[in-house]
Amino acid sequence: MIAEIGTEFAGEDETAQVVAATTRQQNLTPWGHVKEAFNQLIGVITGAMSPIVGILAAGGILKGVLANANDATTWRVIKC
């Protein structure tokens, strides 16, 4: 890979860190594999829910405003 992109993009320290991280992941125990899979599952669920949080918050705020819309004062504020 380094031959293709050139040696100016290769750093000794960064390469050693990446190799160490990759080696550590490959030497996991069976329980380590279960924990890693669980972490990945939680990451997928969190990533899927992130875009929805804003929509849920906006819906809750709108519901609260409309619940207080019984007053004429509230309607005056909404119309402004």
Coordinates of C-alpha atoms in Angstrom, one line a residue:
M1 CA 0.0 0.0 0.0
I2 CA 2.8 2.4 0.9
A3 CA 4.4 1.7 -2.5
E4 CA 1.2 2.9 -4.2
I5 CA 0.7 6.1 -2.2
G6 CA 4.3 7.1 -1.5
T7 CA 6.5 7.1 1.6
E8 CA 5.5 10.7 2.6
F9 CA 2.2 9.3 3.9
A10 CA 3.7 6.6 6.0
G11 CA 4.5 7.4 9.6
E12 CA 6.5 4.9 11.8
D13 CA 4.6 5.7 15.0
E14 CA 1.1 5.7 13.5
T15 CA 1.8 2.4 11.7
A16 CA 3.0 0.8 14.9
Q17 CA -0.1 1.9 16.7
V18 CA -2.4 0.5 14.0
V19 CA -0.6 -2.8 13.9
A20 CA -0.7 -3.1 17.7
A21 CA -4.5 -2.4 17.7
T22 CA -5.1 -4.9 14.9
T23 CA -3.0 -7.6 16.7
R24 CA -4.8 -7.0 19.9
Q25 CA -8.2 -7.5 18.2
Q26 CA -7.0 -10.7 16.6
N27 CA -5.8 -12.2 19.9
L28 CA -9.2 -11.9 21.7
T29 CA -10.5 -14.7 23.9
P30 CA -13.9 -16.2 23.2
W31 CA -15.4 -13.9 25.8
G32 CA -13.5 -11.0 24.2
H33 CA -15.2 -11.8 20.9
V34 CA -18.6 -11.8 22.6
K35 CA -17.9 -8.4 24.1
E36 CA -16.6 -7.0 20.8
A37 CA -19.8 -8.2 19.0
F38 CA -22.0 -6.7 21.8
N39 CA -20.1 -3.3 21.4
Q40 CA -20.7 -3.4 17.7
L41 CA -24.4 -4.2 18.1
I42 CA -24.8 -1.3 20.5
G43 CA -22.9 1.0 18.1
V44 CA -25.4 0.0 15.3
I45 CA -28.4 0.7 17.5
T46 CA -27.1 4.0 18.7
G47 CA -26.2 5.1 15.1
A48 CA -29.7 4.2 13.9
M49 CA -31.4 6.1 16.7
S50 CA -29.3 9.3 16.4
P51 CA -31.2 10.9 13.5
I52 CA -34.6 10.1 15.2
V53 CA -33.8 12.0 18.5
G54 CA -34.4 15.4 17.0
I55 CA -37.7 14.4 15.5
L56 CA -38.9 13.0 18.8
A57 CA -37.9 16.1 20.6
A58 CA -39.7 18.3 18.1
G59 CA -42.8 16.2 18.4
G60 CA -42.7 16.5 22.2
I61 CA -42.4 20.2 22.1
L62 CA -45.2 20.5 19.5
K63 CA -47.4 18.3 21.7
G64 CA -46.7 20.5 24.7
V65 CA -47.5 23.7 22.8
L66 CA -50.8 22.2 21.5
A67 CA -51.8 20.9 24.9
N68 CA -51.6 24.4 26.2
A69 CA -53.5 25.8 23.2
N70 CA -56.7 26.0 25.2
D71 CA -55.9 29.6 26.2
A72 CA -56.5 32.5 24.0
T73 CA -53.1 33.9 25.1
T74 CA -51.4 30.8 23.8
W75 CA -53.0 31.2 20.4
R76 CA -51.9 34.9 20.3
V77 CA -48.3 33.8 20.9
I78 CA -48.5 31.1 18.2
K79 CA -50.0 33.5 15.6
C80 CA -47.2 36.0 16.1

